[in-house]
Coordinates of C-alpha atoms in Angstrom, one line a residue:
M1 CA -27.1 28.3 13.6
K2 CA -28.2 27.6 10.0
N3 CA -30.5 24.8 9.1
D4 CA -28.7 21.5 8.1
I5 CA -28.9 20.4 4.4
S6 CA -32.1 18.4 3.7
R7 CA -32.0 14.6 2.8
S8 CA -33.7 15.4 -0.5
M9 CA -30.8 18.0 -1.5
V10 CA -28.1 15.4 -0.4
A11 CA -29.8 12.8 -2.7
L12 CA -29.8 15.2 -5.4
L13 CA -26.3 16.3 -5.2
A14 CA -25.3 12.7 -4.8
G15 CA -27.1 11.4 -7.7
A16 CA -25.9 14.4 -9.9
S17 CA -22.3 14.1 -9.0
G18 CA -22.5 10.4 -9.8
L19 CA -24.1 10.9 -13.3
I20 CA -21.5 13.8 -14.1
V21 CA -18.4 11.9 -13.1
A22 CA -19.7 8.7 -14.9
S23 CA -18.7 10.6 -18.2
L24 CA -14.9 10.1 -17.2
Y25 CA -15.4 6.4 -16.9
Y26 CA -17.5 5.0 -19.8
A27 CA -14.5 4.5 -22.0
Q28 CA -12.5 2.4 -19.5
T29 CA -14.2 -1.0 -20.2
L30 CA -14.6 0.1 -24.0
V31 CA -10.8 0.7 -24.6
G32 CA -10.7 -2.3 -26.8
P33 CA -13.5 -1.6 -29.2
I34 CA -12.9 2.2 -29.2
S35 CA -9.1 1.5 -30.3
A36 CA -10.1 -0.9 -33.0
A37 CA -12.8 1.7 -34.3
T38 CA -10.5 4.6 -34.2
G39 CA -7.3 3.0 -35.1
L40 CA -5.3 3.4 -31.8
P41 CA -2.4 0.8 -31.3
P42 CA -2.6 -1.3 -28.0
A43 CA 0.3 0.5 -26.4
A44 CA -1.4 3.9 -26.9
A45 CA -4.9 2.7 -25.8
G46 CA -4.3 4.2 -22.3
L47 CA -4.8 7.6 -24.0
I48 CA -8.4 7.1 -24.3
V49 CA -8.7 7.3 -20.4
T50 CA -5.6 9.4 -19.9
L51 CA -6.8 12.5 -22.0
T52 CA -10.1 12.3 -20.2
Q53 CA -8.4 12.7 -16.9
A54 CA -6.1 15.3 -18.2
G55 CA -9.0 17.3 -19.3
Y56 CA -10.6 16.9 -15.9
A57 CA -7.2 18.0 -14.3
L58 CA -7.2 21.1 -16.3
G59 CA -10.9 21.9 -15.4
L60 CA -10.1 21.3 -11.8
L61 CA -7.4 23.9 -12.0
F62 CA -9.0 26.6 -14.1
V63 CA -12.8 26.0 -13.9
V64 CA -13.6 24.7 -10.3
P65 CA -11.8 27.7 -8.5
L66 CA -14.6 29.7 -10.1
G67 CA -16.7 28.2 -7.5
D68 CA -15.2 30.7 -5.0
L69 CA -16.0 33.7 -7.6
L70 CA -19.1 33.0 -9.6
E71 CA -22.7 32.1 -8.7
N72 CA -22.4 28.3 -8.4
R73 CA -25.7 27.3 -9.9
K74 CA -24.9 29.2 -13.3
L75 CA -21.4 27.7 -13.3
V76 CA -22.6 24.1 -13.0
F77 CA -25.3 24.7 -15.7
C78 CA -22.7 26.0 -18.3
A79 CA -20.2 23.3 -17.5
L80 CA -22.8 20.6 -18.0
L81 CA -23.9 22.0 -21.3
F82 CA -20.3 22.0 -22.5
A83 CA -19.9 18.3 -21.2
A84 CA -23.0 17.3 -23.1
A85 CA -21.8 18.9 -26.2
A86 CA -18.3 17.0 -25.8
L87 CA -20.1 13.5 -25.2
A88 CA -22.1 14.1 -28.4
A89 CA -18.7 14.8 -30.2
A90 CA -17.4 11.6 -28.9
A91 CA -20.3 9.5 -30.2
A92 CA -19.8 11.2 -33.7
S93 CA -16.1 10.6 -33.8
H94 CA -14.5 8.7 -36.6
N95 CA -10.9 8.7 -36.1
A96 CA -8.4 8.7 -33.1
A97 CA -7.7 12.6 -33.3
Q98 CA -11.5 13.4 -33.0
F99 CA -12.3 10.9 -30.3
L100 CA -9.2 12.1 -28.1
A101 CA -10.0 15.8 -28.6
A102 CA -13.7 14.9 -27.4
S103 CA -12.2 13.0 -24.5
L104 CA -10.2 16.1 -23.4
A105 CA -13.4 18.1 -23.5
I106 CA -15.4 15.7 -21.6
G107 CA -13.0 16.0 -18.8
L108 CA -13.0 19.5 -18.9
G109 CA -16.9 19.9 -18.7
S110 CA -17.3 17.1 -16.0
V111 CA -15.6 19.2 -13.4
A112 CA -19.1 20.4 -12.5
A113 CA -19.2 17.5 -10.1
Q114 CA -16.5 19.2 -8.1
V115 CA -18.6 22.4 -7.7
L116 CA -21.3 20.3 -6.3
V117 CA -19.2 18.6 -3.6
P118 CA -18.1 21.9 -1.8
F119 CA -21.7 23.1 -2.4
A120 CA -23.0 20.1 -0.1
A121 CA -20.3 21.1 2.3
H122 CA -21.4 24.9 2.4
L123 CA -25.0 23.7 3.0
S124 CA -24.1 21.5 5.9
Q125 CA -23.6 22.1 9.6
E126 CA -19.9 21.6 10.9
S127 CA -21.1 18.6 13.0
T128 CA -22.4 16.6 10.0
R129 CA -20.2 17.9 7.2
G130 CA -18.1 14.7 7.0
Q131 CA -21.2 12.5 6.8
T132 CA -22.7 14.8 4.2
V133 CA -19.7 14.8 2.1
G134 CA -19.4 11.1 2.5
K135 CA -22.9 10.5 1.1
V136 CA -22.4 12.8 -1.8
V137 CA -19.1 11.2 -2.6
S138 CA -20.7 7.7 -2.3
G139 CA -23.0 9.0 -5.1
L140 CA -20.0 10.1 -7.1
L141 CA -18.2 6.7 -6.6
L142 CA -21.4 4.9 -7.5
G143 CA -21.4 6.8 -10.7
I144 CA -17.8 5.9 -11.4
M145 CA -18.5 2.2 -10.6
L146 CA -21.8 2.1 -12.4
A147 CA -20.3 3.9 -15.6
R148 CA -18.2 0.8 -16.3
P149 CA -20.8 -2.0 -16.4
A150 CA -23.5 0.4 -17.9
A151 CA -21.1 1.2 -20.8
S152 CA -20.3 -2.4 -21.4
L153 CA -23.9 -3.4 -21.4
I154 CA -25.0 -0.8 -23.8
A155 CA -22.1 -1.2 -26.0
D156 CA -22.9 -5.0 -26.2
H157 CA -26.3 -4.4 -27.5
A158 CA -26.0 -1.0 -29.4
G159 CA -22.3 -0.3 -30.0
W160 CA -19.9 2.0 -27.9
R161 CA -21.2 5.2 -29.9
A162 CA -24.7 4.6 -28.2
V163 CA -23.1 4.9 -24.7
F164 CA -21.8 8.6 -25.5
A165 CA -24.9 9.6 -27.3
L166 CA -27.1 8.6 -24.4
A167 CA -24.8 10.2 -21.8
S168 CA -24.9 13.4 -23.7
V169 CA -28.7 13.6 -23.6
L170 CA -28.8 12.6 -19.7
V171 CA -26.2 15.2 -18.9
A172 CA -28.2 18.0 -20.8
M173 CA -31.3 17.1 -19.0
L174 CA -29.4 17.1 -15.6
A175 CA -28.2 20.6 -16.3
F176 CA -31.7 22.0 -16.4
V177 CA -32.8 20.0 -13.4
L178 CA -29.9 21.4 -11.3
R179 CA -30.6 24.9 -12.6
A180 CA -34.3 24.6 -11.4
R181 CA -33.5 22.8 -8.0
L182 CA -30.2 24.2 -6.7
P183 CA -30.3 27.3 -4.4
Q184 CA -28.2 30.3 -5.3
R185 CA -24.8 30.4 -3.9
I186 CA -22.8 33.7 -4.6
P187 CA -19.3 33.6 -3.1
D188 CA -18.1 36.5 -0.9
A189 CA -14.7 36.7 -2.8
A190 CA -13.9 39.9 -4.3
L191 CA -10.9 38.5 -6.3
S192 CA -10.4 38.8 -10.0
Y193 CA -10.0 35.6 -12.0
G194 CA -6.3 36.1 -12.4
R195 CA -5.8 36.7 -8.7
L196 CA -8.0 33.8 -8.0
I197 CA -5.8 31.4 -10.3
G198 CA -2.7 33.0 -8.8
S199 CA -3.8 32.2 -5.4
L200 CA -3.8 28.3 -6.2
W201 CA 0.1 28.3 -5.8
H202 CA -0.2 30.2 -2.5
L203 CA -2.8 27.7 -1.2
F204 CA -0.8 24.8 -2.2
R205 CA 2.5 26.1 -0.7
D206 CA 0.9 27.3 2.6
T207 CA -1.5 24.4 3.2
P208 CA 0.4 21.2 4.3
V209 CA -2.9 19.1 4.9
L210 CA -3.6 19.7 1.1
R211 CA -0.2 18.5 0.1
R212 CA -0.4 15.4 2.3
R213 CA -4.1 14.5 1.2
A214 CA -3.3 15.1 -2.5
A215 CA -0.2 12.8 -2.2
Y216 CA -2.1 10.1 -0.5
H217 CA -4.8 10.2 -2.9
A218 CA -2.6 10.4 -5.9
G219 CA -1.0 7.1 -4.9
L220 CA -4.5 5.4 -4.5
F221 CA -6.0 7.0 -7.4
G222 CA -3.2 6.0 -9.7
A223 CA -3.6 2.5 -8.7
F224 CA -7.3 2.6 -9.2
S225 CA -7.0 4.1 -12.6
M226 CA -4.4 1.5 -13.6
F227 CA -6.5 -1.4 -12.3
W228 CA -9.7 -0.4 -14.4
T229 CA -7.5 0.4 -17.5
V230 CA -5.6 -3.0 -17.4
V231 CA -8.1 -5.6 -15.9
P232 CA -11.0 -5.1 -18.8
L233 CA -8.0 -5.7 -21.4
V234 CA -7.0 -8.8 -19.4
L235 CA -10.6 -9.9 -19.0
E236 CA -11.3 -9.8 -22.7
G237 CA -8.0 -11.5 -23.7
E238 CA -7.1 -14.9 -24.4
R239 CA -7.0 -16.2 -21.0
F240 CA -10.6 -15.2 -19.8
Q241 CA -12.4 -14.2 -23.1
L242 CA -15.1 -12.4 -21.4
S243 CA -17.7 -10.4 -23.6
Q244 CA -18.5 -6.9 -22.8
A245 CA -21.6 -8.3 -20.8
G246 CA -19.4 -10.4 -18.8
I247 CA -17.0 -7.4 -18.1
A248 CA -20.0 -5.4 -17.1
L249 CA -21.0 -7.9 -14.4
F250 CA -17.4 -7.8 -13.2
A251 CA -17.4 -4.0 -12.9
L252 CA -20.9 -4.1 -11.2
V253 CA -19.8 -6.4 -8.3
G254 CA -16.9 -3.9 -7.9
M255 CA -19.4 -1.4 -6.8
A256 CA -19.7 -2.7 -3.3
G257 CA -16.4 -0.8 -2.5
A258 CA -18.5 2.4 -2.4
V259 CA -19.9 1.5 1.1
A260 CA -16.7 2.6 2.7
S261 CA -17.5 6.3 1.8
P262 CA -20.0 7.2 4.6
V263 CA -18.1 5.1 7.2
A264 CA -14.9 7.1 6.4
G265 CA -16.9 10.3 6.7
K266 CA -18.1 9.1 10.1
L267 CA -14.7 8.3 11.3
A268 CA -13.4 11.5 10.1
D269 CA -16.0 13.4 12.2
Q270 CA -14.9 11.6 15.2
G271 CA -11.2 12.4 14.6
Y272 CA -9.8 9.2 13.3
T273 CA -8.5 10.4 10.1
L274 CA -5.0 9.4 10.6
P275 CA -5.3 5.7 11.2
A276 CA -8.2 5.5 8.6
T277 CA -5.8 6.9 6.2
A278 CA -3.3 4.0 6.8
A279 CA -6.1 1.5 6.5
A280 CA -7.2 2.9 3.2
L281 CA -3.6 2.8 1.7
L282 CA -3.1 -0.7 2.9
L283 CA -6.4 -1.9 1.1
G284 CA -5.0 -0.2 -2.2
I285 CA -1.8 -2.4 -1.7
L286 CA -3.8 -5.5 -1.0
G287 CA -6.0 -4.9 -4.1
F288 CA -3.0 -5.3 -6.2
A289 CA -1.2 -8.0 -4.3
L290 CA -4.1 -10.5 -4.2
P291 CA -4.0 -11.1 -7.9
L292 CA -0.2 -11.8 -7.8
W293 CA -1.3 -15.4 -6.5
M294 CA -4.1 -15.9 -8.8
P295 CA -4.7 -19.6 -9.4
D296 CA -4.8 -21.2 -13.0
A297 CA -8.4 -22.0 -12.4
R298 CA -10.5 -19.6 -14.6
V299 CA -13.6 -19.2 -12.3
I300 CA -11.5 -18.9 -9.1
A301 CA -9.1 -16.5 -10.8
I302 CA -11.9 -14.2 -11.9
G303 CA -13.3 -14.5 -8.3
M304 CA -9.8 -13.2 -6.9
L305 CA -10.0 -10.3 -9.3
V306 CA -13.6 -9.5 -8.1
I307 CA -12.4 -9.4 -4.5
A308 CA -9.3 -7.5 -5.5
S309 CA -11.6 -4.8 -7.2
I310 CA -13.8 -4.5 -4.2
V311 CA -10.9 -4.1 -1.8
L312 CA -9.2 -1.4 -4.0
D313 CA -12.4 0.5 -4.5
M314 CA -13.0 0.5 -0.7
G315 CA -9.6 2.1 -0.2
V316 CA -10.2 4.7 -2.8
A317 CA -13.7 5.6 -1.6
A318 CA -12.6 5.8 2.0
N319 CA -9.6 7.9 1.4
L320 CA -11.3 10.5 -1.0
V321 CA -13.8 11.2 1.9
L322 CA -11.0 11.5 4.4
G323 CA -9.2 14.0 2.2
Q324 CA -12.3 16.1 1.5
R325 CA -13.4 16.2 5.0
A326 CA -10.0 17.4 6.2
L327 CA -9.9 20.1 3.4
F328 CA -13.5 21.5 3.8
A329 CA -12.7 22.0 7.6
L330 CA -10.2 24.9 6.6
G331 CA -12.7 27.6 5.6
A332 CA -15.7 28.2 3.3
E333 CA -14.0 31.0 1.5
V334 CA -11.3 28.6 -0.1
R335 CA -13.3 25.3 -0.5
S336 CA -13.7 25.3 -4.2
R337 CA -10.1 26.2 -4.8
L338 CA -8.7 23.6 -2.3
N339 CA -11.1 21.0 -3.8
G340 CA -9.9 21.8 -7.3
I341 CA -6.2 21.6 -6.4
Y342 CA -6.9 18.3 -4.5
F343 CA -8.6 16.5 -7.4
A344 CA -6.4 18.1 -10.1
L345 CA -3.1 16.6 -8.3
F346 CA -4.7 13.2 -7.6
F347 CA -6.1 13.0 -11.1
A348 CA -2.6 13.6 -12.4
G349 CA -1.8 10.4 -10.5
G350 CA -4.8 8.7 -12.2
A351 CA -3.7 9.8 -15.7
L352 CA -0.2 8.5 -14.9
G353 CA -1.6 5.2 -13.7
S354 CA -3.8 4.6 -16.9
A355 CA -1.0 5.5 -19.3
T356 CA 1.5 3.5 -17.3
G357 CA -0.8 0.4 -16.9
A358 CA -1.6 0.0 -20.6
W359 CA 2.1 0.4 -21.6
V360 CA 3.4 -1.9 -18.9
L361 CA 0.9 -4.6 -19.7
A362 CA 1.5 -4.5 -23.3
S363 CA 5.4 -4.4 -22.9
H364 CA 6.0 -6.4 -19.7
G365 CA 2.9 -8.3 -19.0
W366 CA 0.2 -8.8 -16.3
R367 CA 2.6 -9.6 -13.3
A368 CA 4.7 -6.3 -14.0
A369 CA 1.5 -4.6 -14.1
L370 CA 0.5 -5.5 -10.8
L371 CA 3.8 -4.9 -9.1
T372 CA 3.6 -1.4 -10.7
G373 CA 0.1 -0.9 -9.3
I374 CA 1.4 -1.8 -5.7
A375 CA 4.1 0.9 -6.0
F376 CA 1.6 3.7 -6.1
P377 CA -0.1 3.2 -2.8
A378 CA 3.1 2.0 -1.1
A379 CA 4.9 5.2 -1.9
A380 CA 1.8 7.0 -0.4
L381 CA 2.1 4.8 2.6
L382 CA 5.8 5.7 3.1
Y383 CA 4.7 9.4 3.1
W384 CA 2.0 8.7 5.6
I385 CA 4.7 7.2 8.0
S386 CA 6.2 10.7 8.2
E387 CA 3.1 12.0 9.3
A388 CA 2.4 9.4 11.8
L389 CA 5.8 9.9 13.5
A390 CA 5.1 13.7 13.5
S391 CA 1.9 13.0 15.2
R392 CA 3.4 11.0 18.0
A393 CA 6.0 13.6 18.7
A394 CA 3.5 16.5 18.7
P395 CA 1.5 17.3 22.0
R396 CA -1.7 15.4 22.1
Q397 CA -4.7 17.1 21.1
P398 CA -8.0 16.0 19.2
L399 CA -7.4 15.4 15.5
A400 CA -10.6 17.3 14.7
A401 CA -9.1 20.4 16.2
I402 CA -5.6 19.9 14.3
I403 CA -7.4 19.7 10.8
R404 CA -9.2 22.9 11.3
K405 CA -5.9 24.7 11.3
P406 CA -4.8 25.6 7.7
G407 CA -1.2 25.3 8.9
G408 CA -1.5 22.0 10.5
S409 CA 0.2 18.8 9.3
Q410 CA -2.7 16.4 10.1
G411 CA -5.4 15.6 7.5

């Protein structure tokens, strides 16, 4: 039996994943000032976030699968240098076309984080894999959640360009740290790149658990992206008139939702994936339902939004770990490809949520945006019901055994 992954390596992978994926989210609380500086109209402001997520989705489909083919440490190093260059280009942008092109490239390079998560699973023993993935994903989610307040605070003092310039330096430094610290991992696959990419469709078609987990998280992540695109615009608007520092504090409190990741990983290791998924989806619905009854009092209304953000982030954090734990039980030789397809599909949901949220808010108002946000996890919950019914009809067996079968319906 191989030795389990060390705590220091888990911490390194968690911290690295968080710093890398943060690059996707710096712009979320800066949509207003970036739009003003680059000339984007309010209805198109969601493109700032959407194109970054689109680039990430492309990278997940065409770069992350290389983790099953190429030496992983070298792949991560090259992707991070590309991301650092894209962040520097964003800082130097002077019109919308330049910034949006840089945003697409930032997403493409940031997929290095999704090479690291299967790396952690590979280094872990089966009995602790869910907890290890949960800890690494906690770091990833903390990076997402810290990115928003950090970006707002830096922008408040030095302007939004400083956010991307500093991120470029940090990501470049991380590339060299990981090249020095990560062990080599050379996959066993003998496929060509063309056959590797061609296998993605077959994996999607032949792996029901992948389709289900991707659908569940696309609903939650679409809601998550919509929330964090729309709410900063509302907070800086006429009703609340918060500064970037105030928005930063709001986003910082929302970080509390990341505590759900290791809990979800432990539940998955114990075989409670199915009920935990329902709980996560219900939290997503609740996160948008609460602000529907937001009072007129300004302070209480902001407090209600804070609670909603924590609830929503908890649902997203938990469901992400549940999905990855289920997929990583299916075999080491396909982990990077399964992870890439999974993230690409739910990031497509996130891109749809970002673009839809900004448009609905500008065209139909706050309440319509909330109802649209509810629809994303509600649709996923309806799909979950079909799995629950199938599970009740099937012969009883431990859920942990079911998710180890690539052809099983459970996740």
